[in-house]
PDB file of C-alpha atoms in Angstrom:
ATOM      1  CA  MET Q   1     174.003   4.468 272.592  1.00  0.00           C
ATOM      2  CA  LYS Q   2     171.937   7.451 271.531  1.00  0.00           C
ATOM      3  CA  PHE Q   3     172.238   9.232 268.193  1.00  0.00           C
ATOM      4  CA  TRP Q   4     174.379  12.183 269.314  1.00  0.00           C
ATOM      5  CA  GLY Q   5     176.596   9.946 271.407  1.00  0.00           C
ATOM      6  CA  ARG Q   6     177.298   7.808 268.352  1.00  0.00           C
ATOM      7  CA  ILE Q   7     178.010  10.966 266.328  1.00  0.00           C
ATOM      8  CA  LEU Q   8     180.580  12.087 268.901  1.00  0.00           C
ATOM      9  CA  VAL Q   9     182.169   8.647 269.121  1.00  0.00           C
ATOM     10  CA  ASN Q  10     182.468   8.469 265.323  1.00  0.00           C
ATOM     11  CA  ALA Q  11     184.025  11.944 265.222  1.00  0.00           C
ATOM     12  CA  VAL Q  12     186.605  10.948 267.832  1.00  0.00           C
ATOM     13  CA  LEU Q  13     187.299   7.735 265.918  1.00  0.00           C
ATOM     14  CA  PHE Q  14     187.781   9.724 262.708  1.00  0.00           C
ATOM     15  CA  ILE Q  15     190.338  11.962 264.424  1.00  0.00           C
ATOM     16  CA  ALA Q  16     192.131   9.020 266.070  1.00  0.00           C
ATOM     17  CA  LEU Q  17     192.291   6.933 262.905  1.00  0.00           C
ATOM     18  CA  ALA Q  18     193.409   9.930 260.851  1.00  0.00           C
ATOM     19  CA  GLY Q  19     196.240  10.419 263.324  1.00  0.00           C
ATOM     20  CA  PHE Q  20     197.192   6.769 263.119  1.00  0.00           C
ATOM     21  CA  PHE Q  21     196.996   6.577 259.302  1.00  0.00           C
ATOM     22  CA  HIS Q  22     198.178  10.158 258.673  1.00  0.00           C
ATOM     23  CA  SER Q  23     199.494   9.463 255.169  1.00  0.00           C
ATOM     24  CA  SER Q  24     196.391   7.590 253.949  1.00  0.00           C
ATOM     25  CA  PHE Q  25     193.449   9.210 255.746  1.00  0.00           C
ATOM     26  CA  TYR Q  26     193.104  12.952 256.244  1.00  0.00           C
ATOM     27  CA  VAL Q  27     190.715  14.901 258.481  1.00  0.00           C
ATOM     28  CA  ALA Q  28     191.337  18.655 258.651  1.00  0.00           C
ATOM     29  CA  SER Q  29     189.813  19.384 262.072  1.00  0.00           C
ATOM     30  CA  ILE Q  30     187.437  18.177 264.738  1.00  0.00           C
ATOM     31  CA  TRP Q  31     184.658  20.223 263.114  1.00  0.00           C
ATOM     32  CA  ILE Q  32     185.194  18.418 259.826  1.00  0.00           C
ATOM     33  CA  ALA Q  33     185.142  15.117 261.738  1.00  0.00           C
ATOM     34  CA  LEU Q  34     181.811  16.101 263.326  1.00  0.00           C
ATOM     35  CA  LEU Q  35     180.419  17.102 259.933  1.00  0.00           C
ATOM     36  CA  ALA Q  36     181.620  13.833 258.395  1.00  0.00           C
ATOM     37  CA  SER Q  37     180.074  11.910 261.260  1.00  0.00           C
ATOM     38  CA  VAL Q  38     176.693  13.586 260.714  1.00  0.00           C
ATOM     39  CA  VAL Q  39     176.886  13.005 256.946  1.00  0.00           C
ATOM     40  CA  LEU Q  40     177.795   9.350 257.532  1.00  0.00           C
ATOM     41  CA  ALA Q  41     174.844   8.943 259.911  1.00  0.00           C
ATOM     42  CA  ILE Q  42     172.478  10.417 257.313  1.00  0.00           C
ATOM     43  CA  LEU Q  43     173.889   8.156 254.587  1.00  0.00           C
ATOM     44  CA  ASN Q  44     173.626   5.126 256.883  1.00  0.00           C
ATOM     45  CA  ALA Q  45     169.973   5.922 257.518  1.00  0.00           C
ATOM     46  CA  ALA Q  46     168.996   6.849 253.958  1.00  0.00           C
ATOM     47  CA  VAL Q  47     171.198   4.893 251.555  1.00  0.00           C
ATOM     48  CA  LYS Q  48     172.541   1.852 253.404  1.00  0.00           C
ATOM     49  CA  PRO Q  49     169.222  -0.061 253.666  1.00  0.00           C
ATOM     50  CA  PHE Q  50     168.797   0.092 249.879  1.00  0.00           C
ATOM     51  CA  LEU Q  51     172.381  -1.003 249.275  1.00  0.00           C
ATOM     52  CA  ILE Q  52     171.979  -3.922 251.686  1.00  0.00           C
ATOM     53  CA  LEU Q  53     168.757  -4.937 249.955  1.00  0.00           C
ATOM     54  CA  LEU Q  54     170.308  -4.722 246.488  1.00  0.00           C
ATOM     55  CA  SER Q  55     173.374  -6.689 247.540  1.00  0.00           C
ATOM     56  CA  LEU Q  56     171.495  -9.331 249.510  1.00  0.00           C
ATOM     57  CA  PRO Q  57     172.475 -12.251 247.209  1.00  0.00           C
ATOM     58  CA  ILE Q  58     176.157 -11.251 247.356  1.00  0.00           C
ATOM     59  CA  ASN Q  59     175.939 -10.831 251.129  1.00  0.00           C
ATOM     60  CA  VAL Q  60     174.465 -14.314 251.500  1.00  0.00           C
ATOM     61  CA  VAL Q  61     177.177 -15.896 249.336  1.00  0.00           C
ATOM     62  CA  THR Q  62     180.017 -14.050 251.107  1.00  0.00           C
ATOM     63  CA  LEU Q  63     178.521 -14.566 254.583  1.00  0.00           C
ATOM     64  CA  VAL Q  64     177.923 -10.814 255.019  1.00  0.00           C
ATOM     65  CA  LEU Q  65     181.541  -9.897 254.253  1.00  0.00           C
ATOM     66  CA  PHE Q  66     180.350  -7.776 251.330  1.00  0.00           C
ATOM     67  CA  SER Q  67     178.953  -5.336 253.897  1.00  0.00           C
ATOM     68  CA  ILE Q  68     182.561  -4.188 254.433  1.00  0.00           C
ATOM     69  CA  VAL Q  69     182.567  -3.036 250.807  1.00  0.00           C
ATOM     70  CA  ILE Q  70     179.255  -1.229 251.353  1.00  0.00           C
ATOM     71  CA  ASN Q  71     180.622   0.509 254.470  1.00  0.00           C
ATOM     72  CA  GLY Q  72     183.758   1.508 252.561  1.00  0.00           C
ATOM     73  CA  PHE Q  73     181.595   2.880 249.762  1.00  0.00           C
ATOM     74  CA  LEU Q  74     179.566   4.900 252.271  1.00  0.00           C
ATOM     75  CA  LEU Q  75     182.779   6.347 253.711  1.00  0.00           C
ATOM     76  CA  GLN Q  76     183.915   7.289 250.188  1.00  0.00           C
ATOM     77  CA  LEU Q  77     180.515   8.893 249.601  1.00  0.00           C
ATOM     78  CA  THR Q  78     180.922  10.787 252.886  1.00  0.00           C
ATOM     79  CA  ALA Q  79     184.321  12.032 251.719  1.00  0.00           C
ATOM     80  CA  PHE Q  80     182.738  13.171 248.455  1.00  0.00           C
ATOM     81  CA  PHE Q  81     180.033  15.180 250.254  1.00  0.00           C
ATOM     82  CA  VAL Q  82     182.316  16.660 252.927  1.00  0.00           C
ATOM     83  CA  GLY Q  83     184.957  17.761 250.438  1.00  0.00           C
ATOM     84  CA  ASN Q  84     188.711  17.968 250.326  1.00  0.00           C
ATOM     85  CA  ASN Q  85     189.069  18.330 254.116  1.00  0.00           C
ATOM     86  CA  PHE Q  86     188.103  14.669 254.611  1.00  0.00           C
ATOM     87  CA  ARG Q  87     189.669  12.171 252.224  1.00  0.00           C
ATOM     88  CA  PHE Q  88     191.072   8.684 251.777  1.00  0.00           C
ATOM     89  CA  SER Q  89     194.059   7.691 249.680  1.00  0.00           C
ATOM     90  CA  SER Q  90     192.256   4.666 248.221  1.00  0.00           C
ATOM     91  CA  PHE Q  91     189.130   2.560 248.404  1.00  0.00           C
ATOM     92  CA  GLY Q  92     191.063  -0.089 250.301  1.00  0.00           C
ATOM     93  CA  MET Q  93     191.905   2.450 252.987  1.00  0.00           C
ATOM     94  CA  SER Q  94     188.243   3.412 253.318  1.00  0.00           C
ATOM     95  CA  MET Q  95     187.368  -0.287 253.756  1.00  0.00           C
ATOM     96  CA  LEU Q  96     190.076  -0.654 256.423  1.00  0.00           C
ATOM     97  CA  ILE Q  97     188.774   2.430 258.251  1.00  0.00           C
ATOM     98  CA  ALA Q  98     185.237   0.996 257.986  1.00  0.00           C
ATOM     99  CA  VAL Q  99     186.354  -2.281 259.597  1.00  0.00           C
ATOM    100  CA  LEU Q 100     188.248  -0.495 262.377  1.00  0.00           C
ATOM    101  CA  MET Q 101     185.344   1.860 263.067  1.00  0.00           C
ATOM    102  CA  SER Q 102     182.906  -1.058 263.213  1.00  0.00           C
ATOM    103  CA  LEU Q 103     185.115  -2.914 265.679  1.00  0.00           C
ATOM    104  CA  CYS Q 104     185.632   0.166 267.859  1.00  0.00           C
ATOM    105  CA  ASN Q 105     181.920   1.022 267.791  1.00  0.00           C
ATOM    106  CA  ALA Q 106     181.040  -2.541 268.821  1.00  0.00           C
ATOM    107  CA  ILE Q 107     183.488  -2.432 271.730  1.00  0.00           C
ATOM    108  CA  ILE Q 108     182.381   1.025 272.870  1.00  0.00           C
ATOM    109  CA  SER Q 109     178.689   0.120 272.550  1.00  0.00           C
ATOM    110  CA  SER Q 110     179.194  -2.997 274.651  1.00  0.00           C
ATOM    111  CA  PHE Q 111     180.771  -0.939 277.440  1.00  0.00           C
ATOM    112  CA  ILE Q 112     178.310   1.934 277.311  1.00  0.00           C
ATOM    113  CA  GLY Q 113     175.201  -0.115 276.563  1.00  0.00           C
ATOM    114  CA  GLY Q 114     176.064  -2.865 279.050  1.00  0.00           C
ATOM    115  CA  ARG Q 115     175.694  -0.750 282.196  1.00  0.00           C
ATOM    116  CA  SER Q 116     172.638  -1.177 284.325  1.00  0.00           C
ATOM    117  CA  ARG Q 117     170.777   1.909 285.499  1.00  0.00           C
ATOM    118  CA  ASP Q 118     170.186   0.991 289.161  1.00  0.00           C
TER     119      ASP Q 118
END
Protein backbone atom coordinates (compact mmCIF):
# COMPACT_ATOMS: atom_id res chain seq x y z
CA MET A 1 0.00 0.00 0.00
CA LYS A 2 1.33 3.43 -0.87
CA PHE A 3 2.02 6.20 1.63
CA TRP A 4 -1.16 8.24 1.11
CA GLY A 5 -3.30 5.12 1.04
CA ARG A 6 -1.91 4.10 4.42
CA ILE A 7 -2.55 7.63 5.73
CA LEU A 8 -6.20 7.40 4.66
CA VAL A 9 -6.62 3.91 6.09
CA ASN A 10 -5.14 5.03 9.42
CA ALA A 11 -7.45 8.06 9.50
CA VAL A 12 -10.49 5.86 8.89
CA LEU A 13 -9.28 3.45 11.58
CA PHE A 14 -8.86 6.34 14.02
CA ILE A 15 -12.45 7.45 13.39
CA ALA A 16 -13.82 3.90 13.63
CA LEU A 17 -11.94 3.04 16.81
CA ALA A 18 -12.86 6.38 18.39
CA GLY A 19 -16.50 5.56 17.68
CA PHE A 20 -16.13 2.12 19.19
CA PHE A 21 -14.22 3.30 22.29
CA HIS A 22 -16.01 6.66 22.58
CA SER A 23 -15.37 7.05 26.31
CA SER A 24 -11.65 6.19 26.17
CA PHE A 25 -10.43 7.48 22.80
CA TYR A 26 -11.47 10.82 21.34
CA VAL A 27 -11.01 12.19 17.81
CA ALA A 28 -12.73 15.52 17.12
CA SER A 29 -13.17 15.22 13.34
CA ILE A 30 -11.97 13.52 10.20
CA TRP A 31 -9.51 16.37 9.65
CA ILE A 32 -7.98 15.77 13.06
CA ALA A 33 -7.80 12.05 12.22
CA LEU A 34 -5.97 12.89 8.97
CA LEU A 35 -3.59 15.20 10.83
CA ALA A 36 -2.96 12.53 13.47
CA SER A 37 -2.34 9.97 10.76
CA VAL A 38 0.26 12.20 9.09
CA VAL A 39 1.94 12.95 12.43
CA LEU A 40 1.99 9.23 13.26
CA ALA A 41 3.56 8.44 9.88
CA ILE A 42 6.27 11.05 10.47
CA LEU A 43 6.95 9.71 13.97
CA ASN A 44 7.06 6.14 12.64
CA ALA A 45 9.64 7.18 10.06
CA ALA A 46 11.76 9.41 12.29
CA VAL A 47 11.54 8.12 15.85
CA LYS A 48 10.49 4.47 15.72
CA PRO A 49 13.75 3.08 14.24
CA PHE A 50 15.74 4.60 17.12
CA LEU A 51 13.30 3.29 19.71
CA ILE A 52 13.44 -0.20 18.19
CA LEU A 53 17.23 -0.08 18.21
CA LEU A 54 17.39 1.11 21.82
CA SER A 55 14.91 -1.52 22.97
CA LEU A 56 16.41 -4.38 20.99
CA PRO A 57 17.47 -6.43 24.08
CA ILE A 58 13.99 -6.08 25.61
CA ASN A 59 12.38 -6.97 22.28
CA VAL A 60 14.50 -10.12 22.03
CA VAL A 61 13.63 -11.22 25.57
CA THR A 62 9.90 -10.53 25.14
CA LEU A 63 9.78 -12.00 21.62
CA VAL A 64 8.98 -8.59 20.08
CA LEU A 65 5.98 -8.00 22.35
CA PHE A 66 7.65 -4.84 23.67
CA SER A 67 6.98 -3.28 20.27
CA ILE A 68 3.35 -2.92 21.41
CA VAL A 69 4.60 -0.59 24.14
CA ILE A 70 6.63 1.37 21.57
CA ASN A 71 3.58 1.70 19.29
CA GLY A 72 1.47 2.84 22.25
CA PHE A 73 4.13 5.40 23.13
CA LEU A 74 4.14 6.69 19.55
CA LEU A 75 0.35 7.06 19.67
CA GLN A 76 0.67 9.00 22.95
CA LEU A 77 3.33 11.18 21.32
CA THR A 78 0.97 11.73 18.37
CA ALA A 79 -1.76 12.80 20.79
CA PHE A 80 0.68 15.22 22.41
CA PHE A 81 1.58 16.84 19.08
CA VAL A 82 -1.97 16.96 17.69
CA GLY A 83 -3.43 18.47 20.85
CA ASN A 84 -6.62 18.16 22.82
CA ASN A 85 -8.71 17.12 19.78
CA PHE A 86 -7.02 13.70 19.73
CA ARG A 87 -6.55 11.99 23.08
CA PHE A 88 -6.51 8.72 24.98
CA SER A 89 -7.82 8.10 28.48
CA SER A 90 -4.75 6.06 29.46
CA PHE A 91 -1.56 4.50 28.19
CA GLY A 92 -3.24 1.11 28.23
CA MET A 93 -5.90 2.40 25.85
CA SER A 94 -3.23 3.70 23.48
CA MET A 95 -1.58 0.25 23.53
CA LEU A 96 -4.95 -1.41 22.79
CA ILE A 97 -5.57 1.00 19.90
CA ALA A 98 -2.03 0.27 18.64
CA VAL A 99 -2.71 -3.49 18.64
CA LEU A 100 -6.07 -3.08 16.90
CA MET A 101 -4.62 -0.72 14.29
CA SER A 102 -1.75 -3.12 13.60
CA LEU A 103 -4.16 -6.02 13.12
CA CYS A 104 -6.48 -4.00 10.87
CA ASN A 105 -3.56 -2.65 8.83
CA ALA A 106 -2.21 -6.19 8.35
CA ILE A 107 -5.60 -7.45 7.17
CA ILE A 108 -6.19 -4.48 4.86
CA SER A 109 -2.66 -4.68 3.44
CA SER A 110 -3.09 -8.38 2.69
CA PHE A 111 -6.27 -7.67 0.72
CA ILE A 112 -4.98 -4.61 -1.11
CA GLY A 113 -1.41 -5.80 -1.61
CA GLY A 114 -2.42 -9.34 -2.58
CA ARG A 115 -4.13 -8.42 -5.86
CA SER A 116 -2.35 -9.12 -9.09
CA ARG A 117 -2.21 -6.41 -11.73
CA ASP A 118 -3.06 -8.45 -14.85
